[in-house]
Tab-separated table of C-alpha atoms and ligand atoms in Angstrom:
chain	number	residue	atom	x	y	z
A	124	MET	CA	-13.590	-16.151	2.714
A	125	THR	CA	-10.163	-14.795	3.657
A	126	ILE	CA	-8.329	-11.520	3.043
A	127	LEU	CA	-4.575	-11.641	2.459
A	128	LEU	CA	-2.570	-8.657	3.738
A	129	ALA	CA	0.537	-8.818	1.521
A	130	ALA	CA	2.903	-6.028	2.475
A	131	ALA	CA	6.561	-5.268	3.055
A	132	PHE	CA	5.860	-3.877	6.529
A	133	ASP	CA	8.081	-4.077	9.581
A	134	ALA	CA	6.501	-5.636	12.671
A	135	GLU	CA	5.331	-2.302	14.115
A	136	GLU	CA	3.711	-1.133	10.843
A	137	ALA	CA	2.081	-4.530	10.355
A	138	ALA	CA	0.577	-4.455	13.841
A	139	GLN	CA	-0.788	-0.928	13.338
A	140	TRP	CA	-2.320	-1.730	9.933
A	141	GLN	CA	-3.758	-5.013	11.109
A	142	ALA	CA	-5.397	-3.362	14.116
A	143	CYS	CA	-6.955	-0.595	11.961
A	144	LEU	CA	-8.127	-3.010	9.243
A	145	GLU	CA	-9.599	-5.528	11.676
A	146	ALA	CA	-11.410	-2.748	13.542
A	147	ALA	CA	-12.836	-1.408	10.257
A	148	LEU	CA	-13.915	-4.886	9.067
A	149	PRO	CA	-14.670	-6.884	12.218
A	150	GLY	CA	-16.390	-9.790	10.432
A	151	GLU	CA	-13.498	-10.677	8.123
A	152	ARG	CA	-10.734	-13.273	8.429
A	153	TRP	CA	-7.249	-11.894	7.757
A	154	VAL	CA	-3.963	-13.695	7.036
A	155	ARG	CA	-0.452	-12.299	6.499
A	156	HIS	CA	0.728	-15.288	4.437
A	157	ARG	CA	-1.171	-17.327	1.842
A	158	GLU	CA	0.057	-20.706	3.080
A	159	GLY	CA	-2.783	-22.739	4.584
A	160	ALA	CA	-5.544	-20.370	3.369
A	161	ASP	CA	-7.223	-21.811	0.282
A	162	ASP	CA	-10.165	-19.385	0.145
A	163	ILE	CA	-8.384	-16.026	-0.307
A	164	ASP	CA	-10.628	-13.771	-2.407
A	165	ILE	CA	-9.203	-10.329	-1.594
A	166	ALA	CA	-5.598	-9.131	-1.378
A	167	VAL	CA	-4.809	-5.888	0.426
A	168	VAL	CA	-1.317	-4.940	-0.720
A	169	ALA	CA	1.514	-2.510	-0.013
A	170	ASN	CA	4.724	-3.295	-1.900
A	171	PRO	CA	3.856	-7.023	-1.838
A	172	PRO	CA	6.894	-9.266	-2.241
A	173	PRO	CA	6.978	-10.463	-5.910
A	174	GLY	CA	4.957	-13.641	-6.369
A	175	SER	CA	2.678	-13.004	-3.348
A	176	LEU	CA	-0.473	-13.080	-5.483
A	177	ASP	CA	0.695	-15.420	-8.240
A	178	GLY	CA	-1.783	-18.241	-8.898
A	179	LEU	CA	-4.428	-17.137	-6.351
A	180	SER	CA	-7.304	-18.423	-8.471
A	181	GLY	CA	-10.153	-17.177	-6.253
A	182	LEU	CA	-8.961	-13.551	-6.167
A	183	ARG	CA	-11.736	-11.001	-6.869
A	184	LEU	CA	-10.110	-7.747	-5.721
A	185	ILE	CA	-6.606	-6.376	-5.228
A	186	GLN	CA	-6.783	-3.284	-3.007
A	187	SER	CA	-3.614	-1.204	-2.799
A	188	LEU	CA	-2.824	0.710	0.373
A	189	TRP	CA	-0.711	3.113	-1.706
A	190	ALA	CA	-2.044	5.761	-4.107
A	191	GLY	CA	0.590	5.059	-6.775
A	192	VAL	CA	0.325	1.640	-8.438
A	193	ASP	CA	3.219	1.888	-10.900
A	194	LYS	CA	5.261	-0.781	-9.073
A	195	LEU	CA	2.307	-3.184	-8.912
A	196	LEU	CA	1.637	-2.768	-12.625
A	197	ARG	CA	5.287	-3.559	-13.403
A	198	ASP	CA	5.132	-6.821	-11.405
A	199	PRO	CA	4.226	-9.600	-13.888
A	200	THR	CA	3.174	-11.900	-11.038
A	201	VAL	CA	0.245	-9.621	-10.072
A	202	PRO	CA	-2.776	-11.257	-11.788
A	203	ALA	CA	-3.797	-9.056	-14.748
A	204	GLY	CA	-7.469	-10.008	-14.888
A	205	VAL	CA	-8.371	-9.108	-11.292
A	206	PRO	CA	-9.827	-5.624	-10.529
A	207	LEU	CA	-7.147	-3.441	-8.943
A	208	ALA	CA	-8.178	-0.523	-6.728
A	209	ARG	CA	-5.767	2.127	-5.480
A	210	MET	CA	-5.834	4.217	-2.321
A	211	VAL	CA	-7.814	7.446	-2.617
A	212	ASP	CA	-8.102	9.108	0.766
A	213	PRO	CA	-9.106	12.770	1.246
A	214	ALA	CA	-6.724	12.894	4.246
A	215	MET	CA	-3.816	12.112	1.885
A	216	ASN	CA	-4.948	14.696	-0.638
A	217	THR	CA	-4.918	17.285	2.156
A	218	ALA	CA	-1.461	16.203	3.300
A	219	MET	CA	-0.161	16.494	-0.281
A	220	ALA	CA	-1.658	19.969	-0.682
A	221	GLU	CA	0.049	21.007	2.580
A	222	THR	CA	3.434	19.785	1.332
A	223	ALA	CA	2.959	21.538	-2.003
A	224	LEU	CA	1.972	24.768	-0.244
A	225	TRP	CA	5.060	24.544	1.975
A	226	ALA	CA	7.290	24.061	-1.082
A	227	VAL	CA	5.676	26.968	-2.927
A	228	LEU	CA	6.002	29.286	0.101
A	229	HIS	CA	9.615	28.143	0.568
A	230	LEU	CA	10.448	29.208	-2.992
A	231	HIS	CA	8.149	32.221	-3.296
A	232	ARG	CA	9.501	33.803	-0.085
A	233	ASP	CA	13.141	32.923	-0.963
A	234	HIS	CA	13.707	30.463	1.882
A	235	ASP	CA	15.802	28.339	-0.482
A	236	LEU	CA	18.194	31.296	-0.696
A	237	TYR	CA	18.030	32.100	3.034
A	238	THR	CA	18.828	28.466	3.908
A	239	VAL	CA	22.073	28.719	1.928
A	240	GLN	CA	22.775	32.204	3.300
A	241	GLN	CA	22.490	31.007	6.897
A	242	ARG	CA	25.206	28.415	6.257
A	243	GLU	CA	27.371	31.230	4.862
A	244	ARG	CA	26.458	33.681	7.691
A	245	SER	CA	25.272	36.061	4.981
A	246	TRP	CA	22.762	38.812	5.967
A	247	ARG	CA	21.073	39.728	2.692
A	248	GLN	CA	17.413	40.586	2.098
A	249	HIS	CA	15.646	39.813	-1.170
A	250	PRO	CA	12.705	41.811	-2.536
A	251	GLN	CA	9.384	40.439	-1.281
A	252	ARG	CA	6.901	39.310	-3.947
A	253	ARG	CA	3.132	38.979	-3.564
A	254	ALA	CA	1.532	35.557	-4.112
A	255	ASP	CA	-0.359	36.820	-7.151
A	256	GLU	CA	2.994	37.637	-8.764
A	257	VAL	CA	4.007	33.975	-8.589
A	258	HIS	CA	2.763	31.570	-11.266
A	259	VAL	CA	2.521	27.918	-10.210
A	260	ALA	CA	1.830	25.050	-12.617
A	261	VAL	CA	0.405	21.780	-11.309
A	262	LEU	CA	0.990	18.821	-13.637
A	263	GLY	CA	-1.678	16.185	-13.022
A	264	LEU	CA	-5.091	17.297	-11.796
A	265	GLY	CA	-6.294	14.066	-10.244
A	266	GLU	CA	-6.940	13.470	-6.559
A	267	MET	CA	-3.775	15.152	-5.306
A	268	GLY	CA	-3.248	17.672	-8.106
A	269	ARG	CA	-6.753	19.083	-7.916
A	270	THR	CA	-6.684	19.496	-4.119
A	271	THR	CA	-3.238	21.095	-4.410
A	272	ALA	CA	-4.263	23.494	-7.186
A	273	LEU	CA	-7.320	24.612	-5.202
A	274	ARG	CA	-5.208	25.155	-2.075
A	275	LEU	CA	-2.768	27.311	-4.052
A	276	VAL	CA	-5.601	29.340	-5.611
A	277	GLY	CA	-6.950	29.853	-2.081
A	278	ASN	CA	-3.549	31.198	-1.048
A	279	GLY	CA	-3.611	33.769	-3.834
A	280	TYR	CA	-1.209	32.207	-6.362
A	281	ARG	CA	-1.702	32.300	-10.128
A	282	VAL	CA	-2.274	28.644	-10.926
A	283	SER	CA	-2.330	26.697	-14.155
A	284	GLY	CA	-2.697	22.954	-14.585
A	285	TRP	CA	-2.130	20.185	-17.093
A	286	SER	CA	-3.915	16.857	-17.405
A	287	ARG	CA	-4.497	14.166	-20.018
A	288	ARG	CA	-8.203	14.720	-20.635
A	289	GLY	CA	-8.531	18.302	-19.380
A	290	ALA	CA	-10.460	19.267	-16.265
A	291	GLU	CA	-12.496	22.051	-14.743
A	292	VAL	CA	-10.832	23.385	-11.629
A	293	PRO	CA	-12.205	26.727	-10.383
A	294	GLY	CA	-9.612	29.476	-10.668
A	295	VAL	CA	-7.133	27.278	-12.582
A	296	MET	CA	-6.171	27.674	-16.256
A	297	VAL	CA	-6.109	24.068	-17.517
A	298	ALA	CA	-4.105	22.914	-20.534
A	299	GLN	CA	-3.879	19.585	-22.379
A	300	GLY	CA	-1.569	17.888	-24.846
A	301	PRO	CA	2.106	18.482	-25.676
A	302	GLU	CA	1.539	22.092	-26.783
A	303	GLY	CA	-0.398	22.836	-23.596
A	304	LEU	CA	2.457	21.383	-21.550
A	305	ARG	CA	5.048	23.565	-23.277
A	306	ARG	CA	2.918	26.648	-22.708
A	307	VAL	CA	2.392	25.844	-19.032
A	308	LEU	CA	6.095	25.062	-18.515
A	309	GLY	CA	7.130	28.266	-20.266
A	310	GLU	CA	4.960	30.448	-18.029
A	311	ALA	CA	5.406	29.006	-14.549
A	312	ASP	CA	7.802	30.144	-11.829
A	313	ILE	CA	7.208	26.897	-9.954
A	314	VAL	CA	6.224	23.562	-11.542
A	315	ILE	CA	4.727	20.919	-9.252
A	316	ASN	CA	4.672	17.356	-10.562
A	317	LEU	CA	1.672	15.288	-9.443
A	318	LEU	CA	1.417	12.929	-12.416
A	319	PRO	CA	1.228	9.144	-12.087
A	320	LEU	CA	4.258	7.204	-13.335
A	321	THR	CA	3.185	5.559	-16.598
A	322	PRO	CA	4.899	4.696	-19.891
A	323	ASP	CA	3.745	8.148	-21.128
A	324	THR	CA	5.134	10.131	-18.181
A	325	GLN	CA	8.323	8.149	-17.434
A	326	GLY	CA	11.322	10.493	-17.830
A	327	LEU	CA	9.065	13.450	-18.689
A	328	PHE	CA	11.478	15.882	-17.061
A	329	ASN	CA	14.349	15.312	-19.475
A	330	ALA	CA	16.723	17.917	-20.922
A	331	THR	CA	14.148	19.034	-23.522
A	332	MET	CA	11.302	19.575	-21.049
A	333	LEU	CA	13.571	21.184	-18.453
A	334	ALA	CA	14.808	23.560	-21.174
A	335	ALA	CA	11.163	24.421	-21.908
A	336	MET	CA	10.785	25.670	-18.333
A	337	ARG	CA	11.103	29.387	-17.808
A	338	PRO	CA	14.665	30.488	-16.901
A	339	GLY	CA	14.907	30.797	-13.119
A	340	ALA	CA	11.906	28.503	-12.523
A	341	SER	CA	11.879	25.748	-9.889
A	342	LEU	CA	10.708	22.137	-10.007
A	343	VAL	CA	8.841	20.452	-7.150
A	344	ASN	CA	8.601	16.690	-7.664
A	345	LEU	CA	6.166	15.062	-5.239
A	346	ALA	CA	5.027	12.217	-7.511
A	347	ARG	CA	7.591	9.580	-8.543
A	348	GLY	CA	11.362	9.633	-9.042
A	349	GLY	CA	10.998	7.991	-12.466
A	350	HIS	CA	9.480	11.199	-13.847
A	351	VAL	CA	12.853	12.956	-13.653
A	352	VAL	CA	16.053	12.270	-15.594
A	353	GLU	CA	18.330	13.069	-12.679
A	354	ALA	CA	21.470	13.879	-14.721
A	355	ASP	CA	19.459	16.308	-16.878
A	356	LEU	CA	18.018	18.006	-13.784
A	357	LEU	CA	21.478	18.399	-12.250
A	358	ALA	CA	22.756	19.877	-15.533
A	359	ALA	CA	19.847	22.370	-15.664
A	360	LEU	CA	20.509	23.423	-12.048
A	361	ASP	CA	24.280	23.671	-12.529
A	362	ALA	CA	23.850	25.724	-15.699
A	363	GLY	CA	21.681	28.163	-13.726
A	364	HIS	CA	18.687	27.568	-16.012
A	365	LEU	CA	16.658	26.298	-13.065
A	366	ARG	CA	16.713	27.993	-9.695
A	367	HIS	CA	15.880	25.111	-7.360
A	368	ALA	CA	14.418	21.613	-7.105
A	369	VAL	CA	12.369	20.342	-4.183
A	370	LEU	CA	12.479	16.540	-4.462
A	371	ASP	CA	10.466	14.149	-2.317
A	372	VAL	CA	10.831	11.082	-4.551
A	373	PHE	CA	13.778	9.470	-6.325
A	374	ARG	CA	14.591	6.764	-8.853
A	375	GLU	CA	16.321	4.753	-6.102
A	376	GLU	CA	14.906	5.043	-2.566
A	377	PRO	CA	16.412	5.500	-0.056
A	378	LEU	CA	18.597	8.042	-1.853
A	379	ALA	CA	22.208	6.775	-1.833
A	380	PRO	CA	24.427	8.573	0.730
A	381	ASP	CA	26.804	9.711	-2.035
A	382	HIS	CA	24.072	11.031	-4.341
A	383	PRO	CA	24.843	14.598	-5.552
A	384	PHE	CA	21.325	15.788	-4.619
A	385	TRP	CA	22.075	15.616	-0.854
A	386	ALA	CA	24.635	18.423	-0.769
A	387	HIS	CA	23.540	20.410	-3.796
A	388	PRO	CA	22.825	24.027	-2.775
A	389	ARG	CA	19.927	24.229	-5.225
A	390	VAL	CA	18.224	21.005	-4.143
A	391	THR	CA	15.959	20.333	-1.167
A	392	VAL	CA	15.702	16.617	-0.381
A	393	ARG	CA	12.825	15.045	1.538
A	394	PRO	CA	12.596	11.274	2.234
A	395	HIS	CA	9.283	10.478	0.439
A	396	VAL	CA	7.084	12.128	3.058
A	397	ALA	CA	4.834	14.405	0.970
A	398	ALA	CA	1.680	12.430	1.819
A	399	ALA	CA	1.944	9.255	3.841
A	400	THR	CA	-0.955	6.821	3.947
A	401	ASP	CA	-2.619	7.179	7.340
A	402	PRO	CA	-3.775	3.708	8.478
A	403	ARG	CA	-6.641	5.214	10.518
A	404	SER	CA	-8.416	6.852	7.558
A	405	ALA	CA	-7.080	4.485	4.885
A	406	ALA	CA	-8.556	1.442	6.678
A	407	GLN	CA	-11.994	3.041	6.354
A	408	VAL	CA	-11.425	3.503	2.597
A	409	VAL	CA	-10.413	-0.164	2.287
A	410	ALA	CA	-13.427	-1.257	4.338
A	411	ARG	CA	-15.857	0.644	2.088
A	412	ASN	CA	-14.497	-1.097	-1.026
A	413	ILE	CA	-14.479	-4.543	0.562
A	414	LEU	CA	-18.062	-4.099	1.758
A	415	ALA	CA	-19.010	-2.992	-1.772
A	416	LEU	CA	-17.511	-6.216	-3.147
A	417	ARG	CA	-19.247	-8.356	-0.539
A	418	GLU	CA	-22.588	-6.666	-1.248
A	419	GLY	CA	-22.207	-6.732	-5.051
A	420	ARG	CA	-21.985	-2.939	-5.403
A	421	PRO	CA	-19.583	-1.165	-7.822
A	422	LEU	CA	-15.961	-0.897	-6.660
A	423	ALA	CA	-14.339	2.514	-6.205
A	424	HIS	CA	-10.977	3.851	-7.433
A	425	LEU	CA	-10.309	1.102	-9.960
A	426	VAL	CA	-7.087	1.432	-11.931
A	427	ASP	CA	-7.318	1.630	-15.725
A	428	ARG	CA	-4.509	-0.788	-16.511
A	429	SER	CA	-4.271	0.297	-20.149
A	430	ALA	CA	-3.697	3.944	-19.092
A	431	GLY	CA	-1.350	2.839	-16.291
A	432	TYR	CA	-3.102	4.709	-13.464
B	734	NDP	P1	-4.559	10.471	-10.042
B	734	NDP	O1	-4.567	9.204	-10.824
B	734	NDP	O2	-5.761	10.804	-9.233
B	734	NDP	O3	-4.334	11.711	-11.052
B	734	NDP	C1	-3.449	11.650	-12.097
B	734	NDP	C2	-3.558	12.930	-12.923
B	734	NDP	O4	-2.508	12.928	-13.906
B	734	NDP	C3	-4.870	13.053	-13.695
B	734	NDP	O5	-5.280	14.407	-13.747
B	734	NDP	C4	-4.486	12.570	-15.084
B	734	NDP	O6	-5.253	13.130	-16.132
B	734	NDP	C5	-3.085	13.099	-15.189
B	734	NDP	N1	-2.320	12.341	-16.197
B	734	NDP	C6	-2.067	11.021	-16.238
B	734	NDP	N2	-1.327	10.704	-17.327
B	734	NDP	C7	-1.143	11.865	-17.989
B	734	NDP	C8	-0.480	12.200	-19.190
B	734	NDP	N3	0.131	11.271	-19.944
B	734	NDP	N4	-0.479	13.491	-19.563
B	734	NDP	C9	-1.097	14.424	-18.848
B	734	NDP	N5	-1.754	14.182	-17.693
B	734	NDP	C10	-1.774	12.914	-17.270
B	734	NDP	O7	-3.230	10.448	-9.165
B	734	NDP	P2	-3.033	11.012	-7.657
B	734	NDP	O8	-3.403	12.445	-7.659
B	734	NDP	O9	-3.676	10.102	-6.681
B	734	NDP	O10	-1.449	10.833	-7.467
B	734	NDP	C11	-0.546	11.711	-8.129
B	734	NDP	C12	0.895	11.257	-7.923
B	734	NDP	O11	1.275	11.390	-6.556
B	734	NDP	C13	1.196	9.801	-8.290
B	734	NDP	O12	2.423	9.745	-9.015
B	734	NDP	C14	1.421	9.129	-6.948
B	734	NDP	O13	2.271	8.029	-7.080
B	734	NDP	C15	2.063	10.280	-6.190
B	734	NDP	N6	2.034	10.144	-4.727
B	734	NDP	C16	3.138	10.573	-4.015
B	734	NDP	C17	3.144	10.521	-2.638
B	734	NDP	C18	4.314	11.037	-1.847
B	734	NDP	O14	4.313	10.925	-0.609
B	734	NDP	N7	5.306	11.641	-2.458
B	734	NDP	C19	1.995	9.983	-1.883
B	734	NDP	C20	0.891	9.584	-2.726
B	734	NDP	C21	0.913	9.688	-4.100
B	734	NDP	P3	-6.827	12.819	-16.252
B	734	NDP	O15	-7.474	13.645	-15.165
B	734	NDP	O16	-7.174	13.282	-17.594
B	734	NDP	O17	-6.991	11.337	-16.025
């Protein structure tokens, strides 16, 4: 049996991934292209070029190297009947929680204002707030959201959360449903988005939802660019309703050089670096699932295609 590694990697990335995957699964045969391999039963994918998996009749598992599978689910050439597993790696959850904590500290301790002031050579001190005076809302309490919420609780913030089915997260007030979302948005000083991009969450941060945020609140989007209606966010920032936006993800990536976010004084741009997949730990996650398949054990981290995540 053969494993297809279908990924839009450059040569250096491909070599690093291949080395980690082969070391984690020494008994397996790997190919980068399907041509000439008629016994492919597993595809390990990262932004696979469209059509890469089309018609692979022996496929029994598609394992994504990325946590978000929204792009894969939008690709009609990805076989619908084959189990699809996404990347769930505690090392990534930790990295995401670190980025979220940085963003919260940045806003809580007024470093968004001091960054602008430095450019203007302005020496002005703002009143210092305690962490327990800052209310942070985490939308999405899955792998990344839960780890993030717990990290923020540990750092003394007041934390609330929102998820589809509700959740128990120690120290976090959890809400559900549209009313719960409005309540959470209306209370928080900082809203962190860690939802998956699905038909239900696409464009969630539109003019109506941004207006439901507390005046002077900030948005931290670490999930997917498609969650935000960019024109509506710019309008909310320009009107002074929102204080700041920390954005790691965008509708079009890379962000176009002439995009208004780059130079906006109330926007912090990061180039999709909140939590990169680390090939060293991720290869172990992939290996565990492939061994489970080979040994007939249940697969981990399967995507519910009807829910879209
Ligand atoms: P999970 O699937 O583990 O968690 C998703 C959470 O969102 C769950 O709590 C789920 O609720 C909740 N949710 C889903 N749909 C809804 C809805 N309609 N209403 C309310 N809550 C909903 O995702 P991850 O934590 O692994 O990933 C979170 C996001 O981070 C994804 O968008 C991913 O693409 C992004 N990401 C970004 C990276 C970056 O570098 N910027 C890196 C990696 C991931 P429930 O618990 O009830 O199912």
